[in-house]
Amino acid sequence: MVLPNMAAANVSQYVGAHGFNSTSTTACAASNNAIGEALQIIRHGIADVMFTGGAEAGISQLGLAGFAVMRALSTRNEEPQRASRPFDAHRDGFVPSEGAGVLVLEEMARAQSRGATILCELVGFGATSDAGHLVQPQETGASAARAMSDALNNAGLTPADISYINAHGTSTPLNDAVETTAIKLLLKDRVYQVPISSTKSMIGHSLGASGALEAIACVQTITHQVIHPTVNYEWPDPECDLDYVRNQSRDAKVDVVLSNAFGFGGQNACLVFRPFEP
């Protein structure tokens, strides 16, 4: 009942899937690691279809107590609907949530041959480790920036190609500042031209499932050409001075999306999506 791989094992038994089966347990980066690994499995010809994503039901007395001791949680209990406020100067911690998301990845030629509805392409994956503190991100942002750069390189793209970044954006003081620093390292002189938003501002932080939910948000962004906002952004923070799509969704031409996930343990995992081009 507690082994991390049992969720995937049960899905395998239910659908009769006999191929590659594994579980990523890299904290808040787990879904992105799982999706990225599934991409590589298809690219290497080990499988032509993969079910991939993440699930988390971590709200429990023990789990909340641990995060509370770390002072990672928001204490804006009098205004819970306004508590998750990534990149806002008055952010004070993340709001825990639960959820699950699954993507079907399929080798393109196979999907086309059966007439599948292809929503977009997953084209890049990059992962690094801070090799530093167990819970605090690397303050320079260098390792996170490298994960983003590696994902773009893996996709055969450059920072100049990015249309939108779906941020990790947890609403903790340190993460949001470090992520902003890392994005500046990546984008350099384009940094104020690329819109960025945090899905967690609206649905909270579902830990290991967050990357899968945000991957789905990225697919929807490409499908509908609408960038969802970072809600509850009221007070600008001098350390977080980028375009966070404040409070209102935005119509935009979105060609390349970068999705970030940074987990405890210094785990960084980034994905790149783009529209499907027959």
PDB file of C-alpha atoms in Angstrom, residues 83-203:
ATOM      1  CA  ALA A  83      -3.064  32.519  -0.189  1.00  0.00           C
ATOM      2  CA  SER A  84      -1.309  31.136  -3.278  1.00  0.00           C
ATOM      3  CA  ARG A  85       0.356  34.188  -4.831  1.00  0.00           C
ATOM      4  CA  PRO A  86       3.491  33.240  -6.766  1.00  0.00           C
ATOM      5  CA  PHE A  87       5.985  36.027  -7.403  1.00  0.00           C
ATOM      6  CA  ASP A  88       3.952  38.496  -5.297  1.00  0.00           C
ATOM      7  CA  ALA A  89       5.942  40.448  -2.699  1.00  0.00           C
ATOM      8  CA  HIS A  90       3.608  39.217   0.073  1.00  0.00           C
ATOM      9  CA  ARG A  91       3.828  35.512  -0.756  1.00  0.00           C
ATOM     10  CA  ASP A  92       4.507  33.443   2.354  1.00  0.00           C
ATOM     11  CA  GLY A  93       4.477  29.788   1.300  1.00  0.00           C
ATOM     12  CA  PHE A  94       2.691  27.251  -0.856  1.00  0.00           C
ATOM     13  CA  VAL A  95      -0.879  25.972  -0.585  1.00  0.00           C
ATOM     14  CA  PRO A  96      -0.948  22.158  -0.668  1.00  0.00           C
ATOM     15  CA  SER A  97      -3.369  20.383  -2.973  1.00  0.00           C
ATOM     16  CA  GLU A  98      -4.003  16.960  -4.408  1.00  0.00           C
ATOM     17  CA  GLY A  99      -4.460  15.860  -7.983  1.00  0.00           C
ATOM     18  CA  ALA A 100      -3.495  13.653 -10.889  1.00  0.00           C
ATOM     19  CA  GLY A 101      -2.802  14.060 -14.568  1.00  0.00           C
ATOM     20  CA  VAL A 102      -1.898  11.615 -17.327  1.00  0.00           C
ATOM     21  CA  LEU A 103      -0.736  12.213 -20.893  1.00  0.00           C
ATOM     22  CA  VAL A 104      -0.712   9.726 -23.754  1.00  0.00           C
ATOM     23  CA  LEU A 105       2.553  10.008 -25.657  1.00  0.00           C
ATOM     24  CA  GLU A 106       2.735   8.277 -29.014  1.00  0.00           C
ATOM     25  CA  GLU A 107       5.354   7.976 -31.714  1.00  0.00           C
ATOM     26  CA  MET A 108       4.271  10.434 -34.391  1.00  0.00           C
ATOM     27  CA  ALA A 109       4.137   8.141 -37.421  1.00  0.00           C
ATOM     28  CA  ARG A 110       2.052   5.614 -35.504  1.00  0.00           C
ATOM     29  CA  ALA A 111      -0.359   8.289 -34.290  1.00  0.00           C
ATOM     30  CA  GLN A 112      -0.759   9.634 -37.817  1.00  0.00           C
ATOM     31  CA  SER A 113      -1.268   6.164 -39.308  1.00  0.00           C
ATOM     32  CA  ARG A 114      -4.267   5.503 -37.065  1.00  0.00           C
ATOM     33  CA  GLY A 115      -5.754   8.978 -37.501  1.00  0.00           C
ATOM     34  CA  ALA A 116      -5.258  10.037 -33.895  1.00  0.00           C
ATOM     35  CA  THR A 117      -6.084  13.573 -32.787  1.00  0.00           C
ATOM     36  CA  ILE A 118      -2.641  15.014 -32.057  1.00  0.00           C
ATOM     37  CA  LEU A 119      -2.834  17.953 -29.667  1.00  0.00           C
ATOM     38  CA  CYS A 120       0.819  19.000 -29.764  1.00  0.00           C
ATOM     39  CA  GLU A 121       4.377  17.667 -29.758  1.00  0.00           C
ATOM     40  CA  LEU A 122       6.559  17.012 -26.741  1.00  0.00           C
ATOM     41  CA  VAL A 123       9.991  17.789 -28.133  1.00  0.00           C
ATOM     42  CA  GLY A 124      12.445  18.326 -25.279  1.00  0.00           C
ATOM     43  CA  PHE A 125      13.455  17.192 -21.795  1.00  0.00           C
ATOM     44  CA  GLY A 126      16.233  18.345 -19.488  1.00  0.00           C
ATOM     45  CA  ALA A 127      17.060  17.401 -15.904  1.00  0.00           C
ATOM     46  CA  THR A 128      19.759  18.484 -13.450  1.00  0.00           C
ATOM     47  CA  SER A 129      20.563  18.336  -9.755  1.00  0.00           C
ATOM     48  CA  ASP A 130      21.537  21.252  -7.528  1.00  0.00           C
ATOM     49  CA  ALA A 131      23.804  18.921  -5.513  1.00  0.00           C
ATOM     50  CA  GLY A 132      23.351  21.288  -2.607  1.00  0.00           C
ATOM     51  CA  HIS A 133      20.772  21.809   0.125  1.00  0.00           C
ATOM     52  CA  LEU A 134      18.005  19.216   0.529  1.00  0.00           C
ATOM     53  CA  VAL A 135      15.147  21.721   0.494  1.00  0.00           C
ATOM     54  CA  GLN A 136      16.523  25.130  -0.492  1.00  0.00           C
ATOM     55  CA  PRO A 137      17.094  25.764  -4.200  1.00  0.00           C
ATOM     56  CA  GLN A 138      20.509  26.809  -5.421  1.00  0.00           C
ATOM     57  CA  GLU A 139      20.477  30.598  -4.957  1.00  0.00           C
ATOM     58  CA  THR A 140      22.382  31.361  -8.156  1.00  0.00           C
ATOM     59  CA  GLY A 141      19.746  29.543 -10.223  1.00  0.00           C
ATOM     60  CA  ALA A 142      22.508  28.050 -12.368  1.00  0.00           C
ATOM     61  CA  SER A 143      21.396  24.421 -12.111  1.00  0.00           C
ATOM     62  CA  ALA A 144      17.752  25.256 -12.833  1.00  0.00           C
ATOM     63  CA  ALA A 145      18.827  27.397 -15.794  1.00  0.00           C
ATOM     64  CA  ARG A 146      20.907  24.497 -17.103  1.00  0.00           C
ATOM     65  CA  ALA A 147      17.880  22.158 -16.919  1.00  0.00           C
ATOM     66  CA  MET A 148      15.907  24.647 -19.024  1.00  0.00           C
ATOM     67  CA  SER A 149      18.783  25.021 -21.476  1.00  0.00           C
ATOM     68  CA  ASP A 150      19.252  21.248 -21.705  1.00  0.00           C
ATOM     69  CA  ALA A 151      15.547  20.787 -22.480  1.00  0.00           C
ATOM     70  CA  LEU A 152      15.787  23.318 -25.298  1.00  0.00           C
ATOM     71  CA  ASN A 153      18.962  21.708 -26.647  1.00  0.00           C
ATOM     72  CA  ASN A 154      17.232  18.322 -26.509  1.00  0.00           C
ATOM     73  CA  ALA A 155      14.450  19.829 -28.637  1.00  0.00           C
ATOM     74  CA  GLY A 156      16.883  21.388 -31.114  1.00  0.00           C
ATOM     75  CA  LEU A 157      15.727  24.846 -30.043  1.00  0.00           C
ATOM     76  CA  THR A 158      17.245  27.933 -28.403  1.00  0.00           C
ATOM     77  CA  PRO A 159      16.010  30.448 -25.798  1.00  0.00           C
ATOM     78  CA  ALA A 160      15.085  32.743 -28.701  1.00  0.00           C
ATOM     79  CA  ASP A 161      12.354  30.258 -29.689  1.00  0.00           C
ATOM     80  CA  ILE A 162      10.435  30.351 -26.385  1.00  0.00           C
ATOM     81  CA  SER A 163       6.940  31.859 -26.545  1.00  0.00           C
ATOM     82  CA  TYR A 164       5.830  31.168 -22.949  1.00  0.00           C
ATOM     83  CA  ILE A 165       7.128  29.645 -19.712  1.00  0.00           C
ATOM     84  CA  ASN A 166       4.893  27.710 -17.342  1.00  0.00           C
ATOM     85  CA  ALA A 167       6.762  28.379 -14.126  1.00  0.00           C
ATOM     86  CA  HIS A 168       7.233  26.099 -11.142  1.00  0.00           C
ATOM     87  CA  GLY A 169       6.004  29.166  -9.235  1.00  0.00           C
ATOM     88  CA  THR A 170       5.200  27.718  -5.808  1.00  0.00           C
ATOM     89  CA  SER A 171       4.488  30.970  -3.893  1.00  0.00           C
ATOM     90  CA  THR A 172       7.390  30.386  -1.502  1.00  0.00           C
ATOM     91  CA  PRO A 173       9.724  33.354  -1.024  1.00  0.00           C
ATOM     92  CA  LEU A 174      12.897  31.523  -2.044  1.00  0.00           C
ATOM     93  CA  ASN A 175      11.645  29.397  -4.955  1.00  0.00           C
ATOM     94  CA  ASP A 176      10.044  32.243  -6.851  1.00  0.00           C
ATOM     95  CA  ALA A 177      13.073  34.497  -6.479  1.00  0.00           C
ATOM     96  CA  VAL A 178      15.484  31.751  -7.558  1.00  0.00           C
ATOM     97  CA  GLU A 179      13.305  30.709 -10.483  1.00  0.00           C
ATOM     98  CA  THR A 180      13.196  34.319 -11.647  1.00  0.00           C
ATOM     99  CA  THR A 181      16.999  34.458 -11.434  1.00  0.00           C
ATOM    100  CA  ALA A 182      17.289  31.204 -13.398  1.00  0.00           C
ATOM    101  CA  ILE A 183      14.958  32.470 -16.134  1.00  0.00           C
ATOM    102  CA  LYS A 184      17.060  35.628 -16.401  1.00  0.00           C
ATOM    103  CA  LEU A 185      20.177  33.484 -16.843  1.00  0.00           C
ATOM    104  CA  LEU A 186      18.452  31.549 -19.622  1.00  0.00           C
ATOM    105  CA  LEU A 187      16.738  34.335 -21.561  1.00  0.00           C
ATOM    106  CA  LYS A 188      19.238  37.156 -21.027  1.00  0.00           C
ATOM    107  CA  ASP A 189      18.113  40.204 -23.037  1.00  0.00           C
ATOM    108  CA  ARG A 190      14.782  38.543 -23.985  1.00  0.00           C
ATOM    109  CA  VAL A 191      13.745  38.055 -20.383  1.00  0.00           C
ATOM    110  CA  TYR A 192      11.187  40.870 -20.298  1.00  0.00           C
ATOM    111  CA  GLN A 193       9.625  39.794 -23.601  1.00  0.00           C
ATOM    112  CA  VAL A 194       8.537  36.271 -22.636  1.00  0.00           C
ATOM    113  CA  PRO A 195       5.302  35.809 -20.630  1.00  0.00           C
ATOM    114  CA  ILE A 196       5.477  33.565 -17.564  1.00  0.00           C
ATOM    115  CA  SER A 197       2.657  32.263 -15.383  1.00  0.00           C
ATOM    116  CA  SER A 198       2.091  29.871 -12.502  1.00  0.00           C
ATOM    117  CA  THR A 199      -0.690  27.279 -12.603  1.00  0.00           C
ATOM    118  CA  LYS A 200      -0.213  26.792  -8.856  1.00  0.00           C
ATOM    119  CA  SER A 201      -1.582  30.273  -8.243  1.00  0.00           C
ATOM    120  CA  MET A 202      -5.025  28.838  -9.080  1.00  0.00           C
ATOM    121  CA  ILE A 203      -4.890  25.181  -8.012  1.00  0.00           C
TER     122      ILE A 203
END
